[in-house]
Amino acid sequence: MACVFCGGSPVTNEHVFPQWLNQYLPPGRQRTEQARYGAGSFDKTRESTGLDFKVKKVCAPCNNGWMSQLETSSKDSLDPLITQQGLPLISLRQQRQIALWATKTAMMADQVQIQPLLPSHQLQRMHTHRAIPGGTRVWLGSCRDRNPTVTSHTVRVDLTGASTPDALQPVGFFCPMKIGHLCIYVYFPAVDVVIQHAPEFHSSVARIWPRRSSDLPWPPPVQPRNGEAFETFANAFRLSLYLYTPEEAAEHGLKES
Ligand SMILES: [Zn+2]
């Protein structure tokens, strides 16, 4: 098995969620599930001390090199959102850093699936250019309860709303993550789409990728109450996405929302 990012070998066990997030966990073994990879892939729910979901698809130079540097350079942007709610604006630089980190983490979650969705050239471009794949959307939200600290599940999304010309890959990949107060929703459509979501979600999520043009007030006014409400919200949000092909969107004058 070659490293999914650089093609090197051998590969080592890499954590899906980085170990520095363990500092936010309550002491002792965690009673709640920490990660779940559903919809035709692995489903893992278990007790553990710390975050120990691993995937053996990354080489040590990537793990200890650029991925480790990405963690280090992202902590300062992520920490306040994980631990607090009343914050000043999130700057454009911070938004870009969070989007990059979220994309890398969702890529690792994708690698846990039996059939990862993202094509290898997009992982290679993350390695060489820290490039977020074209079409990726990242939204941020906040949750009132800080615990559970990390909860995540991935969902393959059939793009049934989009009349896609590319019938070979009519799916996308949705990865919501709750880390303390911070809620991140990453979506990789496998084909080119224009996305709109129902207006009621505008007060609870803010898209940070593709880039916004301004700083982001924080937190959003409407928030899921706790971990369970987050999961329910994440599903409702996913189901609220309207997907259009670029042709359909142009025809009806629809813009991304
Ligand atoms: Zn590598």
CSV table of C-alpha atoms and ligand atoms in Angstrom, one decimal:
chain,number,residue,atom,x,y,z
A,1,MET,CA,0.0,0.0,0.0
A,2,ALA,CA,1.4,3.4,-1.0
A,3,CYS,CA,0.8,6.6,0.9
A,4,VAL,CA,-2.4,8.2,-0.4
A,5,PHE,CA,-0.9,11.6,-0.4
A,6,CYS,CA,2.6,11.2,-1.8
A,7,GLY,CA,2.8,7.6,-3.1
A,8,GLY,CA,5.6,6.7,-0.7
A,9,SER,CA,6.0,3.6,1.4
A,10,PRO,CA,5.8,2.1,3.9
A,11,VAL,CA,2.6,3.4,5.4
A,12,THR,CA,2.0,3.8,9.1
A,13,ASN,CA,-1.1,4.1,11.3
A,14,GLU,CA,-2.3,7.7,11.3
A,15,HIS,CA,-5.0,9.1,13.5
A,16,VAL,CA,-8.1,10.3,11.7
A,17,PHE,CA,-8.6,12.9,14.4
A,18,PRO,CA,-5.2,14.4,15.5
A,19,GLN,CA,-4.0,13.6,19.0
A,20,TRP,CA,-3.9,17.2,20.2
A,21,LEU,CA,-7.7,17.2,20.3
A,22,ASN,CA,-7.4,14.8,23.3
A,23,GLN,CA,-6.6,17.8,25.5
A,24,TYR,CA,-10.3,18.8,25.2
A,25,LEU,CA,-11.6,15.4,26.3
A,26,PRO,CA,-12.9,14.9,29.8
A,27,PRO,CA,-10.5,12.6,31.8
A,28,GLY,CA,-11.0,8.9,31.7
A,29,ARG,CA,-12.6,6.6,29.2
A,30,GLN,CA,-15.1,8.2,26.9
A,31,ARG,CA,-18.6,6.7,27.2
A,32,THR,CA,-20.0,8.2,24.0
A,33,GLU,CA,-19.1,7.2,20.5
A,34,GLN,CA,-16.4,9.3,19.0
A,35,ALA,CA,-16.7,8.5,15.4
A,36,ARG,CA,-19.1,6.7,13.1
A,37,TYR,CA,-18.6,6.0,9.5
A,38,GLY,CA,-22.0,5.1,8.1
A,39,ALA,CA,-23.8,4.4,4.9
A,40,GLY,CA,-22.2,1.4,3.4
A,41,SER,CA,-18.9,1.7,5.2
A,42,PHE,CA,-17.5,1.0,8.6
A,43,ASP,CA,-19.5,1.7,11.7
A,44,LYS,CA,-17.4,2.1,14.7
A,45,THR,CA,-18.7,2.8,18.2
A,46,ARG,CA,-16.7,1.9,21.2
A,47,GLU,CA,-15.2,3.1,24.4
A,48,SER,CA,-11.7,4.4,24.4
A,49,THR,CA,-9.3,6.6,26.2
A,50,GLY,CA,-8.6,9.5,23.8
A,51,LEU,CA,-9.2,9.6,20.1
A,52,ASP,CA,-7.7,6.5,18.6
A,53,PHE,CA,-9.4,6.0,15.3
A,54,LYS,CA,-6.6,5.2,12.8
A,55,VAL,CA,-6.2,4.5,9.2
A,56,LYS,CA,-3.1,2.8,7.7
A,57,LYS,CA,-2.7,4.7,4.5
A,58,VAL,CA,-0.2,7.5,5.2
A,59,CYS,CA,3.6,7.4,5.2
A,60,ALA,CA,5.7,8.6,8.2
A,61,PRO,CA,7.3,11.5,6.2
A,62,CYS,CA,3.8,12.9,5.4
A,63,ASN,CA,2.5,12.2,8.9
A,64,ASN,CA,5.5,13.8,10.7
A,65,GLY,CA,6.0,16.4,8.0
A,66,TRP,CA,3.4,18.5,6.3
A,67,MET,CA,0.4,17.0,8.2
A,68,SER,CA,2.1,17.7,11.5
A,69,GLN,CA,2.9,21.2,10.4
A,70,LEU,CA,-0.7,21.7,9.3
A,71,GLU,CA,-1.9,20.7,12.8
A,72,THR,CA,0.5,23.1,14.4
A,73,SER,CA,-0.4,26.0,12.2
A,74,SER,CA,-4.2,25.4,12.6
A,75,LYS,CA,-4.4,25.1,16.5
A,76,ASP,CA,-4.4,28.8,17.1
A,77,SER,CA,-7.4,29.3,14.8
A,78,LEU,CA,-9.3,26.3,16.0
A,79,ASP,CA,-8.8,26.4,19.8
A,80,PRO,CA,-10.9,29.5,20.6
A,81,LEU,CA,-13.8,28.1,18.5
A,82,ILE,CA,-13.6,24.7,20.3
A,83,THR,CA,-13.5,26.1,23.8
A,84,GLN,CA,-15.5,29.4,23.6
A,85,GLN,CA,-18.6,30.9,22.0
A,86,GLY,CA,-18.3,34.6,22.5
A,87,LEU,CA,-15.6,35.7,20.1
A,88,PRO,CA,-14.6,38.5,17.9
A,89,LEU,CA,-14.8,38.2,14.1
A,90,ILE,CA,-13.1,35.2,12.5
A,91,SER,CA,-10.6,36.7,10.0
A,92,LEU,CA,-10.3,35.6,6.4
A,93,ARG,CA,-6.9,34.1,7.2
A,94,GLN,CA,-8.4,32.0,10.0
A,95,GLN,CA,-11.3,30.9,7.8
A,96,ARG,CA,-8.8,29.7,5.1
A,97,GLN,CA,-6.8,27.8,7.8
A,98,ILE,CA,-9.9,26.2,9.3
A,99,ALA,CA,-11.1,25.2,5.8
A,100,LEU,CA,-7.8,23.6,5.0
A,101,TRP,CA,-7.6,21.7,8.2
A,102,ALA,CA,-11.2,20.5,7.9
A,103,THR,CA,-10.6,19.3,4.4
A,104,LYS,CA,-7.5,17.4,5.4
A,105,THR,CA,-9.4,15.8,8.3
A,106,ALA,CA,-12.4,14.9,6.1
A,107,MET,CA,-10.0,13.4,3.6
A,108,MET,CA,-8.7,11.1,6.4
A,109,ALA,CA,-12.3,10.2,7.3
A,110,ASP,CA,-12.9,9.4,3.7
A,111,GLN,CA,-10.0,7.0,3.8
A,112,VAL,CA,-11.7,4.9,6.5
A,113,GLN,CA,-14.5,4.1,4.0
A,114,ILE,CA,-14.2,0.9,2.0
A,115,GLN,CA,-14.4,2.9,-1.2
A,116,PRO,CA,-13.0,6.4,-0.6
A,117,LEU,CA,-14.7,8.9,-2.7
A,118,LEU,CA,-12.0,11.4,-3.4
A,119,PRO,CA,-9.7,10.7,-6.4
A,120,SER,CA,-6.0,10.3,-5.6
A,121,HIS,CA,-5.0,13.4,-7.6
A,122,GLN,CA,-6.9,15.6,-5.1
A,123,LEU,CA,-5.0,14.1,-2.2
A,124,GLN,CA,-1.8,14.5,-4.1
A,125,ARG,CA,-2.6,18.2,-4.6
A,126,MET,CA,-3.3,18.6,-0.9
A,127,HIS,CA,0.2,17.2,-0.3
A,128,THR,CA,2.0,19.3,-2.9
A,129,HIS,CA,0.0,22.6,-2.8
A,130,ARG,CA,-2.2,22.4,0.3
A,131,ALA,CA,-5.0,22.7,-2.3
A,132,ILE,CA,-8.6,22.3,-1.3
A,133,PRO,CA,-10.3,20.2,-4.1
A,134,GLY,CA,-12.4,22.3,-6.5
A,135,GLY,CA,-16.1,22.1,-5.5
A,136,THR,CA,-15.4,21.5,-1.8
A,137,ARG,CA,-17.7,23.3,0.6
A,138,VAL,CA,-17.0,24.0,4.2
A,139,TRP,CA,-19.5,25.5,6.6
A,140,LEU,CA,-19.1,26.4,10.2
A,141,GLY,CA,-21.5,26.4,13.1
A,142,SER,CA,-21.4,26.2,16.9
A,143,CYS,CA,-23.1,24.0,19.5
A,144,ARG,CA,-24.1,25.2,22.9
A,145,ASP,CA,-22.8,22.2,24.8
A,146,ARG,CA,-19.1,21.6,24.6
A,147,ASN,CA,-19.4,17.9,25.2
A,148,PRO,CA,-19.3,15.4,23.5
A,149,THR,CA,-16.0,16.7,22.3
A,150,VAL,CA,-15.6,14.9,19.0
A,151,THR,CA,-18.4,13.3,17.1
A,152,SER,CA,-18.3,12.6,13.4
A,153,HIS,CA,-19.9,10.6,10.8
A,154,THR,CA,-19.6,10.4,7.1
A,155,VAL,CA,-22.4,10.1,4.6
A,156,ARG,CA,-22.2,9.3,0.9
A,157,VAL,CA,-24.7,11.5,-0.8
A,158,ASP,CA,-26.5,10.5,-4.0
A,159,LEU,CA,-26.7,13.6,-6.2
A,160,THR,CA,-30.2,12.6,-7.2
A,161,GLY,CA,-31.2,16.3,-7.4
A,162,ALA,CA,-28.6,16.9,-10.1
A,163,SER,CA,-29.1,15.6,-13.5
A,164,THR,CA,-25.4,14.8,-13.9
A,165,PRO,CA,-23.8,14.2,-17.3
A,166,ASP,CA,-21.3,12.0,-15.5
A,167,ALA,CA,-23.3,9.0,-14.4
A,168,LEU,CA,-20.2,7.2,-13.2
A,169,GLN,CA,-19.7,9.3,-10.1
A,170,PRO,CA,-23.1,10.5,-9.1
A,171,VAL,CA,-22.2,10.8,-5.4
A,172,GLY,CA,-20.8,13.2,-2.9
A,173,PHE,CA,-19.3,12.9,0.6
A,174,PHE,CA,-20.6,14.7,3.6
A,175,CYS,CA,-18.6,14.9,6.8
A,176,PRO,CA,-20.0,16.7,9.8
A,177,MET,CA,-17.7,17.1,12.8
A,178,LYS,CA,-18.4,18.5,16.3
A,179,ILE,CA,-15.3,19.3,18.2
A,180,GLY,CA,-16.2,21.0,21.5
A,181,HIS,CA,-18.4,23.9,20.6
A,182,LEU,CA,-17.1,24.0,17.0
A,183,CYS,CA,-19.2,22.4,14.3
A,184,ILE,CA,-17.7,21.9,10.9
A,185,TYR,CA,-19.6,20.5,7.9
A,186,VAL,CA,-17.5,19.5,4.9
A,187,TYR,CA,-19.0,18.5,1.6
A,188,PHE,CA,-17.2,17.0,-1.4
A,189,PRO,CA,-19.5,16.7,-4.5
A,190,ALA,CA,-18.0,14.3,-7.0
A,191,VAL,CA,-19.4,16.3,-9.9
A,192,ASP,CA,-19.7,20.0,-10.5
A,193,VAL,CA,-22.8,21.4,-8.8
A,194,VAL,CA,-24.4,24.6,-7.6
A,195,ILE,CA,-25.7,24.3,-4.1
A,196,GLN,CA,-28.5,26.1,-2.3
A,197,HIS,CA,-29.9,25.4,1.1
A,198,ALA,CA,-33.1,26.3,2.8
A,199,PRO,CA,-33.1,29.9,4.1
A,200,GLU,CA,-33.6,28.8,7.7
A,201,PHE,CA,-30.1,27.4,7.8
A,202,HIS,CA,-28.6,30.8,7.1
A,203,SER,CA,-28.8,31.7,10.8
A,204,SER,CA,-27.0,28.5,12.0
A,205,VAL,CA,-24.2,27.8,9.5
A,206,ALA,CA,-21.8,30.1,7.6
A,207,ARG,CA,-19.9,29.0,4.6
A,208,ILE,CA,-16.2,29.6,4.8
A,209,TRP,CA,-15.2,27.7,1.6
A,210,PRO,CA,-15.3,28.7,-1.2
A,211,ARG,CA,-13.8,31.9,0.3
A,212,ARG,CA,-16.0,34.5,1.8
A,213,SER,CA,-15.2,38.1,1.1
A,214,SER,CA,-15.4,39.3,4.7
A,215,ASP,CA,-14.7,38.5,8.3
A,216,LEU,CA,-17.2,36.2,10.0
A,217,PRO,CA,-19.2,37.3,13.1
A,218,TRP,CA,-19.2,34.5,15.7
A,219,PRO,CA,-21.1,32.5,16.8
A,220,PRO,CA,-24.1,32.1,14.5
A,221,PRO,CA,-27.3,33.1,16.3
A,222,VAL,CA,-29.0,29.7,16.1
A,223,GLN,CA,-27.2,26.7,17.4
A,224,PRO,CA,-27.9,23.0,18.1
A,225,ARG,CA,-28.2,22.5,21.9
A,226,ASN,CA,-26.1,19.4,22.4
A,227,GLY,CA,-24.4,16.5,20.6
A,228,GLU,CA,-27.6,14.7,19.8
A,229,ALA,CA,-29.1,17.9,18.4
A,230,PHE,CA,-26.0,18.4,16.4
A,231,GLU,CA,-26.4,15.0,14.7
A,232,THR,CA,-30.0,15.7,13.9
A,233,PHE,CA,-29.1,19.1,12.6
A,234,ALA,CA,-26.3,17.8,10.5
A,235,ASN,CA,-28.7,15.4,8.8
A,236,ALA,CA,-31.4,18.0,8.3
A,237,PHE,CA,-28.8,20.4,6.8
A,238,ARG,CA,-27.5,17.7,4.4
A,239,LEU,CA,-31.1,16.9,3.3
A,240,SER,CA,-31.8,20.6,2.8
A,241,LEU,CA,-29.1,21.0,0.2
A,242,TYR,CA,-30.5,21.6,-3.3
A,243,LEU,CA,-28.1,20.5,-5.9
A,244,TYR,CA,-28.1,21.9,-9.5
A,245,THR,CA,-25.9,21.3,-12.4
A,246,PRO,CA,-24.2,24.5,-13.6
A,247,GLU,CA,-26.4,24.4,-16.7
A,248,GLU,CA,-29.6,24.2,-14.6
A,249,ALA,CA,-28.5,26.9,-12.3
A,250,ALA,CA,-27.6,29.2,-15.2
A,251,GLU,CA,-31.0,28.5,-16.9
A,252,HIS,CA,-32.9,29.5,-13.8
A,253,GLY,CA,-30.6,32.2,-12.7
A,254,LEU,CA,-29.7,30.4,-9.4
A,255,LYS,CA,-26.8,31.5,-7.3
A,256,GLU,CA,-25.0,29.5,-4.6
A,257,SER,CA,-26.3,30.2,-1.1
B,1,ZN,ZN,3.3,10.3,2.2
